Short mmCIF file of C-alpha atoms and ligand atoms in Angstrom, two decimals:
data_model
loop_
_atom_site.label_atom_id
_atom_site.label_comp_id
_atom_site.label_asym_id
_atom_site.label_seq_id
_atom_site.Cartn_x
_atom_site.Cartn_y
_atom_site.Cartn_z
CA UNK W 391 -64.52 -55.52 -88.30
CA UNK W 392 -63.79 -59.09 -88.16
CA UNK W 393 -67.54 -60.41 -88.43
CA UNK W 394 -68.32 -61.51 -91.89
CA UNK W 395 -69.83 -58.36 -93.64
CA UNK W 396 -71.42 -60.45 -96.55
CA UNK W 397 -72.63 -63.47 -94.76
CA UNK W 398 -73.37 -61.47 -91.58
CA UNK W 399 -71.95 -64.33 -89.85
CA UNK W 400 -69.11 -65.61 -87.40
CA UNK W 401 -67.98 -68.40 -89.76
CA UNK W 402 -65.97 -66.87 -92.69
CA UNK W 403 -62.49 -66.33 -91.11
CA UNK W 404 -61.52 -70.11 -92.02
CA UNK W 405 -63.16 -72.35 -94.40
CA UNK W 406 -64.09 -75.07 -92.29
CA UNK W 407 -63.82 -73.50 -88.63
CA UNK W 408 -66.79 -72.28 -87.02
CA UNK W 409 -66.38 -69.46 -84.60
CA UNK W 410 -69.45 -69.02 -82.43
CA UNK W 411 -70.49 -65.36 -81.42
CA UNK W 412 -68.86 -64.28 -78.38
CA UNK W 413 -71.21 -64.44 -75.22
CA UNK W 414 -68.58 -63.79 -72.50
CA UNK W 415 -67.00 -60.58 -71.30
CA UNK W 416 -63.83 -60.40 -69.16
CA UNK W 417 -63.18 -56.98 -67.57
CA UNK W 418 -59.79 -56.23 -65.85
CA UNK W 419 -59.47 -53.86 -63.13
CA UNK W 420 -55.65 -53.34 -62.49
CA UNK W 421 -55.66 -51.65 -59.05
CA UNK W 422 -54.09 -53.31 -55.69
CA UNK W 423 -53.59 -51.96 -52.32
CA UNK W 424 -50.24 -53.61 -52.60
CA UNK W 425 -48.46 -55.97 -54.51
CA UNK W 426 -47.94 -59.44 -53.48
CA UNK W 427 -44.67 -61.08 -53.51
CA UNK W 428 -45.66 -63.86 -56.24
CA UNK W 429 -47.72 -61.78 -58.35
CA UNK W 430 -47.23 -60.62 -61.88
CA UNK W 431 -50.84 -59.92 -63.01
CA UNK W 432 -51.26 -56.45 -64.44
CA UNK W 433 -51.98 -54.36 -61.37
CA UNK W 434 -50.81 -50.92 -60.03
CA UNK W 435 -50.81 -49.24 -56.83
CA UNK W 436 -52.22 -45.98 -57.45
CA UNK W 437 -54.15 -42.74 -55.82
CA UNK W 438 -58.28 -43.13 -56.20
CA UNK W 439 -58.15 -40.24 -58.81
CA UNK W 440 -56.31 -42.61 -61.26
CA UNK W 441 -59.28 -45.17 -60.55
CA UNK W 442 -61.78 -42.87 -61.46
CA UNK W 443 -60.22 -41.93 -64.81
CA UNK W 444 -59.82 -45.51 -65.55
CA UNK W 445 -63.38 -46.39 -65.32
CA UNK W 446 -64.45 -43.49 -67.61
CA UNK W 447 -61.59 -44.84 -70.36
CA UNK W 448 -62.92 -48.38 -69.53
CA UNK W 449 -66.42 -47.35 -70.24
CA UNK W 450 -65.34 -45.95 -73.83
CA UNK W 451 -63.64 -49.19 -74.54
CA UNK W 452 -66.68 -51.26 -73.84
CA UNK W 453 -68.51 -49.13 -76.20
CA UNK W 454 -65.90 -49.57 -78.88
CA UNK W 455 -66.01 -53.26 -78.39
CA UNK W 456 -69.76 -53.19 -78.64
CA UNK W 457 -69.87 -51.24 -81.66
CA UNK W 458 -66.97 -52.86 -83.50
CA UNK W 459 -68.09 -56.48 -83.23
CA UNK W 460 -72.12 -56.05 -82.92
CA UNK W 461 -72.82 -52.60 -84.35
CA UNK W 462 -73.87 -49.53 -82.48
CA UNK W 463 -77.48 -50.27 -82.68
CA UNK W 464 -77.28 -53.59 -81.26
CA UNK W 465 -77.57 -54.69 -77.76
CA UNK W 466 -75.80 -58.42 -77.76
CA UNK W 467 -76.43 -61.08 -75.33
CA UNK W 468 -74.13 -61.97 -72.80
CA UNK W 469 -74.02 -65.39 -70.79
CA UNK W 470 -71.04 -64.73 -68.36
CA UNK W 471 -69.26 -61.61 -67.30
CA UNK W 472 -66.04 -61.76 -65.21
CA UNK W 473 -64.45 -58.58 -63.54
CA UNK W 474 -60.95 -60.03 -62.56
CA UNK W 475 -57.81 -58.14 -61.30
CA UNK W 476 -55.87 -56.71 -59.81
CA UNK W 477 -58.55 -55.93 -57.04
CA UNK W 478 -62.08 -55.18 -58.47
CA UNK W 479 -63.53 -54.43 -55.01
CA UNK W 480 -60.91 -51.43 -54.95
CA UNK W 481 -63.55 -49.76 -57.11
CA UNK W 482 -65.79 -47.47 -55.08
CA UNK W 483 -69.71 -47.30 -55.21
CA UNK W 484 -69.81 -44.58 -57.71
CA UNK W 485 -67.38 -46.33 -59.99
CA UNK W 486 -69.12 -49.59 -59.81
CA UNK W 487 -72.38 -48.00 -60.76
CA UNK W 488 -70.67 -45.98 -63.74
CA UNK W 489 -69.25 -49.21 -65.23
CA UNK W 490 -72.40 -51.61 -64.21
CA UNK W 491 -74.75 -49.09 -65.95
CA UNK W 492 -72.75 -48.81 -69.19
CA UNK W 493 -72.64 -52.92 -69.04
CA UNK W 494 -76.30 -52.98 -68.86
CA UNK W 495 -76.61 -50.13 -71.31
CA UNK W 496 -74.32 -52.00 -74.01
CA UNK W 497 -75.33 -55.61 -73.51
CA UNK W 498 -78.15 -57.65 -72.65
CA UNK W 499 -77.54 -60.23 -69.94
CA UNK W 500 -79.25 -63.46 -70.61
CA UNK W 501 -81.51 -64.53 -68.25
CA UNK W 502 -79.49 -66.74 -65.54
CA UNK W 503 -76.56 -64.89 -66.73
CA UNK W 504 -73.17 -65.32 -64.31
CA UNK W 505 -71.71 -62.36 -63.31
CA UNK W 506 -68.51 -62.71 -61.02
CA UNK W 507 -66.24 -60.47 -59.38
CA UNK W 508 -62.96 -61.36 -57.89
CA UNK W 509 -62.52 -59.63 -54.31
CA UNK W 510 -59.61 -59.41 -51.87
CA UNK W 511 -60.74 -60.44 -48.34
CA UNK W 512 -60.81 -57.43 -46.22
CA UNK W 513 -61.98 -55.15 -49.01
CA UNK W 514 -65.35 -56.17 -49.44
CA UNK W 515 -67.36 -54.23 -46.91
CA UNK W 516 -71.23 -55.06 -46.55
CA UNK W 517 -72.56 -51.98 -48.28
CA UNK W 518 -70.25 -52.58 -51.40
CA UNK W 519 -71.29 -56.32 -51.79
CA UNK W 520 -74.87 -55.43 -51.34
CA UNK W 521 -74.50 -52.88 -54.02
CA UNK W 522 -72.97 -55.10 -56.27
CA UNK W 523 -75.66 -57.72 -55.93
CA UNK W 524 -78.02 -54.63 -56.82
CA UNK W 525 -75.99 -54.23 -59.93
CA UNK W 526 -76.43 -57.92 -61.16
CA UNK W 527 -73.24 -59.46 -59.68
CA UNK W 528 -74.30 -62.91 -58.65
CA UNK W 529 -70.85 -64.61 -58.00
CA UNK W 530 -67.69 -63.70 -55.96
CA UNK W 531 -64.60 -65.21 -55.87
CA UNK W 532 -62.08 -64.41 -52.84
CA UNK W 533 -58.36 -64.68 -53.03
CA UNK W 534 -57.98 -66.15 -49.82
CA UNK W 535 -54.72 -68.14 -50.48
CA UNK W 536 -54.17 -69.59 -46.92
CA UNK W 537 -56.02 -69.06 -43.58
CA UNK W 538 -52.38 -68.84 -41.73
CA UNK W 539 -51.67 -65.51 -40.71
CA UNK W 540 -48.01 -66.18 -40.76
CA UNK W 541 -48.02 -67.43 -44.14
CA UNK W 542 -50.28 -64.57 -45.40
CA UNK W 543 -47.71 -62.26 -44.45
CA UNK W 544 -45.05 -64.34 -45.78
CA UNK W 545 -46.35 -63.82 -49.30
CA UNK W 546 -47.31 -60.27 -48.81
CA UNK W 547 -51.29 -60.12 -48.45
CA UNK W 548 -52.76 -57.15 -46.54
CA UNK W 549 -55.74 -59.53 -44.93
CA UNK W 550 -55.52 -61.82 -42.09
CA UNK W 551 -57.35 -65.32 -41.82
CA UNK W 552 -60.01 -63.73 -39.68
CA UNK W 553 -60.77 -60.89 -42.51
CA UNK W 554 -61.06 -63.80 -44.88
CA UNK W 555 -63.62 -65.97 -43.02
CA UNK W 556 -65.46 -62.28 -41.96
CA UNK W 557 -65.56 -61.63 -45.58
CA UNK W 558 -67.21 -64.92 -46.75
CA UNK W 559 -69.75 -64.16 -43.89
CA UNK W 560 -70.21 -60.60 -45.26
CA UNK W 561 -70.91 -61.95 -48.76
CA UNK W 562 -73.64 -64.63 -47.70
CA UNK W 563 -75.19 -61.54 -45.43
CA UNK W 564 -75.12 -59.43 -48.48
CA UNK W 565 -77.02 -62.09 -50.63
CA UNK W 566 -74.55 -63.94 -52.47
CA UNK W 567 -75.41 -67.46 -52.63
CA UNK W 568 -72.48 -68.17 -55.27
CA UNK W 569 -69.26 -67.69 -53.58
CA UNK W 570 -65.60 -69.37 -54.32
CA UNK W 571 -62.15 -68.98 -52.73
CA UNK W 572 -58.65 -69.17 -54.07
CA UNK W 573 -56.14 -70.88 -52.34
CA UNK W 574 -52.40 -71.66 -53.11
CA UNK W 575 -50.37 -74.61 -52.47
CA UNK W 576 -46.44 -74.87 -52.31
CA UNK W 577 -45.96 -71.61 -50.64
CA UNK W 578 -42.73 -70.93 -49.00
CA UNK W 579 -42.62 -72.85 -45.43
CA UNK W 580 -46.24 -74.10 -46.18
CA UNK W 581 -46.87 -77.74 -44.41
CA UNK W 582 -49.50 -80.14 -44.95
CA UNK W 583 -51.00 -79.27 -41.79
CA UNK W 584 -51.29 -75.69 -43.18
CA UNK W 585 -52.97 -76.83 -46.20
CA UNK W 586 -55.40 -79.21 -44.10
CA UNK W 587 -56.16 -76.17 -41.65
CA UNK W 588 -57.23 -74.06 -44.41
CA UNK W 589 -59.33 -76.34 -46.14
CA UNK W 590 -60.86 -77.57 -43.11
CA UNK W 591 -62.03 -74.15 -42.46
CA UNK W 592 -62.88 -73.47 -45.90
CA UNK W 593 -65.22 -76.42 -45.76
CA UNK W 594 -66.60 -75.39 -42.73
CA UNK W 595 -67.68 -72.21 -43.93
CA UNK W 596 -69.85 -73.94 -46.45
CA UNK W 597 -68.20 -72.45 -49.62
CA UNK W 598 -69.09 -74.34 -52.83
CA UNK W 599 -66.28 -73.39 -55.18
CA UNK W 600 -62.57 -73.73 -54.60
CA UNK W 601 -60.02 -73.14 -56.83
CA UNK W 602 -56.57 -74.58 -55.71
CA UNK W 603 -53.44 -73.04 -57.57
CA UNK W 604 -49.66 -74.03 -57.01
CA UNK W 605 -47.53 -71.30 -56.50
CA UNK W 606 -45.69 -70.42 -59.80
CA UNK W 607 -42.59 -68.17 -59.23
CA UNK W 608 -43.06 -65.73 -61.87
CA UNK W 609 -40.10 -63.52 -63.15
CA UNK W 610 -39.75 -60.13 -62.16
CA UNK W 611 -41.44 -60.77 -58.87
CA UNK W 612 -39.73 -60.33 -55.18
CA UNK W 613 -40.39 -64.22 -55.19
CA UNK W 614 -38.01 -64.83 -58.45
CA UNK W 615 -35.43 -62.86 -57.01
CA UNK W 616 -35.49 -64.17 -53.43
CA UNK W 617 -35.69 -67.82 -55.18
CA UNK W 618 -32.29 -66.73 -56.85
CA UNK W 619 -30.60 -65.73 -53.70
CA UNK W 620 -31.82 -68.98 -52.21
CA UNK W 621 -34.10 -67.37 -49.54
CA UNK W 622 -37.21 -69.13 -50.10
CA UNK W 623 -37.94 -72.42 -48.50
CA UNK W 624 -40.31 -74.14 -50.87
CA UNK W 625 -41.73 -77.50 -50.04
CA UNK W 626 -40.54 -80.06 -52.16
CA UNK W 627 -42.23 -81.49 -55.43
CA UNK W 628 -43.50 -84.58 -53.67
CA UNK W 629 -44.48 -82.51 -50.59
CA UNK W 630 -46.23 -80.40 -53.07
CA UNK W 631 -47.89 -83.27 -54.59
CA UNK W 632 -49.21 -84.58 -51.36
CA UNK W 633 -50.74 -81.05 -50.49
CA UNK W 634 -52.82 -81.53 -54.02
CA UNK W 635 -53.87 -85.07 -53.17
CA UNK W 636 -55.19 -83.92 -49.86
CA UNK W 637 -57.18 -81.02 -51.30
CA UNK W 638 -58.34 -83.34 -54.01
CA UNK W 639 -59.54 -85.99 -51.31
CA UNK W 640 -60.83 -83.57 -48.82
CA UNK W 641 -62.86 -81.54 -51.29
CA UNK W 642 -64.29 -84.76 -52.87
CA UNK W 643 -65.48 -85.89 -49.27
CA UNK W 644 -67.01 -82.46 -48.77
CA UNK W 645 -69.17 -83.20 -52.16
CA UNK W 646 -67.11 -81.02 -54.45
CA UNK W 647 -66.19 -82.63 -57.69
CA UNK W 648 -62.89 -81.78 -59.31
CA UNK W 649 -64.38 -80.49 -62.53
CA UNK W 650 -60.98 -78.95 -63.67
CA UNK W 651 -57.16 -79.65 -62.55
CA UNK W 652 -57.49 -76.89 -60.17
CA UNK W 653 -60.83 -76.45 -59.27
CA UNK W 654 -63.52 -77.92 -57.46
CA UNK W 655 -67.23 -77.43 -56.88
CA UNK W 656 -70.67 -78.65 -55.91
CA UNK W 657 -72.74 -79.81 -58.40
CA UNK W 658 -73.93 -76.90 -60.75
CA UNK W 659 -71.39 -74.55 -59.13
CA UNK W 660 -68.97 -74.62 -61.71
CA UNK W 661 -67.54 -71.31 -63.03
CA UNK W 662 -69.49 -71.09 -66.18
CA UNK W 663 -67.06 -68.03 -67.43
CA UNK W 664 -63.95 -70.12 -67.12
CA UNK W 665 -65.58 -73.11 -68.92
CA UNK W 666 -65.69 -70.73 -71.95
CA UNK W 667 -61.66 -70.49 -71.57
CA UNK W 668 -61.22 -74.32 -71.14
CA UNK W 669 -63.61 -75.21 -74.09
CA UNK W 670 -61.75 -73.03 -76.20
CA UNK W 671 -64.87 -70.63 -77.00
CA UNK W 672 -64.97 -66.94 -78.11
CA UNK W 673 -64.92 -64.16 -75.36
CA UNK W 674 -64.79 -60.32 -75.28
CA UNK W 675 -62.25 -58.41 -72.93
CA UNK W 676 -61.66 -54.90 -71.85
CA UNK W 677 -59.26 -53.36 -69.57
CA UNK W 678 -55.68 -52.63 -69.59
CA UNK W 679 -53.80 -55.74 -70.44
CA UNK W 680 -56.75 -57.78 -70.84
CA UNK W 681 -57.03 -60.65 -73.65
CA UNK W 682 -60.21 -61.49 -75.77
CA UNK W 683 -60.71 -64.03 -78.50
CA UNK W 684 -63.17 -63.11 -81.23
CA UNK W 685 -63.77 -64.67 -84.86
CA UNK W 686 -60.48 -66.59 -84.57
CA UNK W 687 -58.28 -63.70 -83.54
CA UNK W 688 -56.58 -63.26 -80.27
CA UNK W 689 -56.17 -59.71 -79.02
CA UNK W 690 -54.05 -58.20 -76.42
CA UNK W 691 -54.65 -54.74 -74.92
CA UNK W 692 -51.74 -52.17 -73.71
CA UNK W 693 -50.90 -53.01 -70.03
CA UNK W 694 -49.67 -49.67 -69.06
CA UNK W 695 -52.68 -47.29 -67.61
CA UNK W 696 -51.00 -44.42 -69.40
CA UNK W 697 -50.88 -45.91 -72.81
CA UNK W 698 -54.32 -47.52 -72.41
CA UNK W 699 -55.52 -44.02 -71.42
CA UNK W 700 -54.30 -42.37 -74.17
CA UNK W 701 -55.38 -44.58 -77.07
CA UNK W 702 -58.90 -44.32 -75.70
CA UNK W 703 -58.72 -40.63 -75.35
CA UNK W 704 -58.03 -40.69 -78.88
CA UNK W 705 -61.21 -42.87 -79.45
CA UNK W 706 -59.33 -45.93 -80.41
CA UNK W 707 -59.28 -49.18 -79.16
CA UNK W 708 -56.17 -49.98 -76.84
CA UNK W 709 -55.07 -52.99 -78.92
CA UNK W 710 -51.32 -54.09 -78.57
CA UNK W 711 -51.43 -56.97 -80.71
CA UNK W 712 -54.15 -58.99 -82.87
CA UNK W 713 -53.18 -62.24 -83.92
CA UNK W 714 -55.23 -64.88 -86.28
CA UNK W 715 -54.78 -68.18 -84.88
CA UNK W 716 -54.08 -70.88 -87.44
CA UNK W 717 -56.72 -73.30 -87.75
CA UNK W 718 -54.20 -75.99 -86.56
CA UNK W 719 -53.24 -73.89 -83.47
CA UNK W 720 -56.87 -73.41 -82.73
CA UNK W 721 -57.28 -77.26 -82.72
CA UNK W 722 -54.25 -77.78 -80.37
CA UNK W 723 -55.37 -75.34 -78.06
CA UNK W 724 -58.96 -77.01 -78.00
CA UNK W 725 -56.93 -80.31 -76.86
CA UNK W 726 -54.64 -78.37 -74.36
CA UNK W 727 -57.42 -76.30 -72.59
CA UNK W 728 -60.00 -79.14 -72.82
CA UNK W 729 -57.76 -81.70 -71.48
CA UNK W 730 -57.99 -79.72 -68.20
CA UNK W 731 -61.55 -80.51 -67.57
CA UNK W 732 -62.59 -83.73 -65.95
CA UNK W 733 -65.30 -84.11 -69.18
CA UNK W 734 -62.26 -83.89 -71.44
CA UNK W 735 -62.72 -83.03 -74.90
CA UNK W 736 -65.85 -83.98 -76.71
CA UNK W 737 -65.30 -85.62 -80.12
CA UNK W 738 -68.79 -84.04 -81.42
CA UNK W 739 -67.65 -80.53 -80.15
CA UNK W 740 -64.39 -80.59 -81.76
CA UNK W 741 -65.86 -81.69 -85.14
CA UNK W 742 -68.53 -79.13 -84.75
CA UNK W 743 -65.66 -76.51 -84.38
CA UNK W 744 -63.11 -77.41 -86.58
CA UNK W 745 -64.68 -79.27 -89.43
CA UNK W 746 -62.33 -82.28 -89.11
CA UNK W 747 -63.07 -85.36 -86.53
CA UNK W 748 -60.66 -85.53 -83.47
CA UNK W 749 -59.60 -88.93 -84.54
CA UNK W 750 -58.17 -87.69 -88.06
CA UNK W 751 -56.34 -85.02 -86.62
CA UNK W 752 -54.88 -86.40 -83.36
CA UNK W 753 -55.60 -90.12 -83.56
CA UNK W 754 -51.91 -90.94 -83.24
CA UNK W 755 -50.85 -88.78 -80.32
CA UNK W 756 -54.01 -89.88 -78.53
CA UNK W 757 -53.64 -93.58 -79.32
CA UNK W 758 -49.93 -93.08 -78.03
CA UNK W 759 -51.22 -91.41 -74.63
CA UNK W 760 -53.85 -94.07 -73.91
CA UNK W 761 -51.13 -96.71 -74.46
CA UNK W 762 -48.99 -94.92 -71.74
CA UNK W 763 -52.30 -94.94 -69.64
CA UNK W 764 -52.25 -91.02 -69.82
CA UNK W 765 -55.55 -90.51 -71.40
CA UNK W 766 -58.88 -92.20 -71.23
CA UNK W 767 -61.11 -92.34 -74.40
CA UNK W 768 -64.66 -93.83 -74.87
CA UNK W 769 -65.68 -92.63 -78.65
CA UNK W 770 -67.32 -89.66 -77.51
CA UNK W 771 -64.56 -87.70 -75.73
CA UNK W 772 -61.04 -87.75 -74.56
CA UNK W 773 -59.97 -87.03 -70.90
CA UNK W 774 -57.01 -87.16 -68.66
CA UNK W 775 -57.49 -89.84 -65.87
CA UNK W 776 -57.49 -87.66 -62.33
CA UNK W 777 -54.72 -89.86 -60.94
CA UNK W 778 -52.53 -88.34 -63.88
CA UNK W 779 -53.53 -84.63 -63.20
CA UNK W 780 -49.74 -84.41 -61.52
CA UNK W 781 -48.24 -85.16 -64.92
CA UNK W 782 -50.93 -83.36 -67.26
CA UNK W 783 -48.11 -81.12 -68.72
CA UNK W 784 -46.66 -83.97 -70.18
CA UNK W 785 -49.77 -84.74 -72.08
CA UNK W 786 -50.06 -80.93 -73.00
CA UNK W 787 -46.75 -81.10 -74.06
CA UNK W 788 -47.60 -83.90 -77.03
CA UNK W 789 -49.92 -81.24 -78.39
CA UNK W 790 -47.94 -78.11 -78.12
CA UNK W 791 -46.90 -77.72 -82.13
CA UNK W 792 -47.78 -81.19 -82.82
CA UNK W 793 -49.69 -80.05 -86.29
CA UNK W 794 -47.16 -77.94 -87.66
CA UNK W 795 -44.32 -80.54 -86.84
CA UNK W 796 -46.07 -83.31 -88.58
CA UNK W 797 -46.57 -80.68 -91.59
CA UNK W 798 -50.35 -81.09 -91.07
CA UNK W 799 -52.36 -79.26 -93.73
CA UNK W 800 -53.28 -75.96 -92.27
CA UNK W 801 -57.14 -75.34 -92.48
CA UNK W 802 -58.43 -72.47 -93.70
CA UNK W 803 -55.16 -70.53 -93.50
C1 SAM Y 1902 -55.40 -62.63 -60.28
S1 SAM Y 1902 -55.94 -62.81 -58.68
C2 SAM Y 1902 -56.81 -61.87 -58.67
C3 SAM Y 1902 -57.60 -61.93 -57.20
C4 SAM Y 1902 -57.45 -61.11 -56.13
N1 SAM Y 1902 -56.49 -59.88 -56.34
C5 SAM Y 1902 -56.75 -61.72 -55.07
O1 SAM Y 1902 -55.60 -62.03 -55.07
O2 SAM Y 1902 -57.07 -61.79 -53.74
C6 SAM Y 1902 -56.52 -64.58 -59.08
C7 SAM Y 1902 -55.88 -65.58 -58.40
O3 SAM Y 1902 -54.61 -66.05 -59.01
C8 SAM Y 1902 -53.81 -66.80 -57.99
N2 SAM Y 1902 -52.36 -66.28 -58.26
C9 SAM Y 1902 -51.80 -64.96 -58.58
N3 SAM Y 1902 -50.61 -65.30 -58.76
C10 SAM Y 1902 -50.19 -66.39 -58.43
C11 SAM Y 1902 -49.04 -67.41 -58.84
N4 SAM Y 1902 -47.58 -66.53 -59.06
N5 SAM Y 1902 -48.96 -68.60 -58.61
C12 SAM Y 1902 -50.20 -69.27 -58.54
N6 SAM Y 1902 -51.25 -68.73 -58.32
C13 SAM Y 1902 -51.29 -67.03 -58.36
C14 SAM Y 1902 -54.17 -66.51 -56.70
O4 SAM Y 1902 -54.67 -67.57 -56.01
C15 SAM Y 1902 -55.28 -65.31 -56.85
O5 SAM Y 1902 -56.32 -65.56 -55.66
S1 SF4 Y 1903 -54.12 -58.90 -54.79
FE1 SF4 Y 1903 -54.16 -60.45 -56.29
S2 SF4 Y 1903 -54.00 -59.18 -58.16
FE2 SF4 Y 1903 -53.40 -57.73 -56.45
S3 SF4 Y 1903 -51.24 -58.18 -56.12
FE3 SF4 Y 1903 -52.11 -59.71 -54.74
S4 SF4 Y 1903 -52.46 -61.51 -55.75
FE4 SF4 Y 1903 -52.07 -59.78 -57.33
#
């Protein structure tokens, strides 16, 4: 058990590093109706019986996770829950009831807790969405990607633009007030006009949160192979940068603040679960291939459904790997993740977490980046000015391995 037995606290794993208690839970549902051509997320196309067996294993894992970190008699509080995929909306009503009831039995959802479910347009019918609301889900995130039918087909999606718009409407009718949608930029043959049309219609739908992701060509996907063969007409870097600028301007005009490099929301509509990741805070995770971060250790579950199920049938957690994050690396992570946020990295939060001031650890790097105009500082926080989001990777690169390279004494390792 990683929680300190003697002190019964979460503080003992490093001398000065403070690990808060995890109050967030990620649950992975690794099923899809088909595989999109660009996607390397851990998801499988399976018969329904596999899903039912998975939900049973998942419930076992959730119990083991609660028992290990909090003890069998406790019902720890959660502030955020996120069901991602894959396609969580491929679970049927009975499966949803099973897993949601287990979560309520094991954990106490704090008042105002955020519970998000990722959904594919076209797989979210009114009855199912009503059921999700009844089970405590209060935020839904649709993978719309684009509202061009031609592009949807070209990236291997099953839904049409009409399905996507209908799903947004269905979610509202089911009672969801917090609806988000994902769009993708830089798709093969995508033009600025396609992006403009998608955003225009998204804004018209009244949605109050948008995630805009640049297409990443992932190894071992059809897109990776097609790119190697020269079959994909990808927009140029400049064209893609223009799409991104256009999205930023249009969503700002619609009253959505860019609170993270790829995320925009109306005030108060930020994804609280994702803020936990960007602030480098701890979280629990369950499901095949899921990653968690507890008491200074990152863990990764077995990806394959068979391996995952076998471990749980034997009554053990399906861990593939557990690594302790050295204190120096945790500080680098705090910078790289936090600088994705418009709020940047708070100096106070950095010191409270790592037991060192941000200036004493990263002063040299920060000063260099400020001189190049790539960072802003005001004594309380450090941030990337939005005009430089397009080159944010250059900024992150300065922090990768920075402490070990400089021979910085590893704190508490
Ligand atoms: C893990 S997917 C799950 C959501 C849901 N299954 C869907 O696709 O509708 C979450 C989001 O990641 C984004 N995504 C997935 N693969 C990507 C890639 N290779 N490049 C950029 N964005 C990607 C898509 O926008 C997708 O909506
Ligand atoms: S539906 Fe989502 S998770 Fe499934 S293959 Fe497509 S992008 Fe990946």
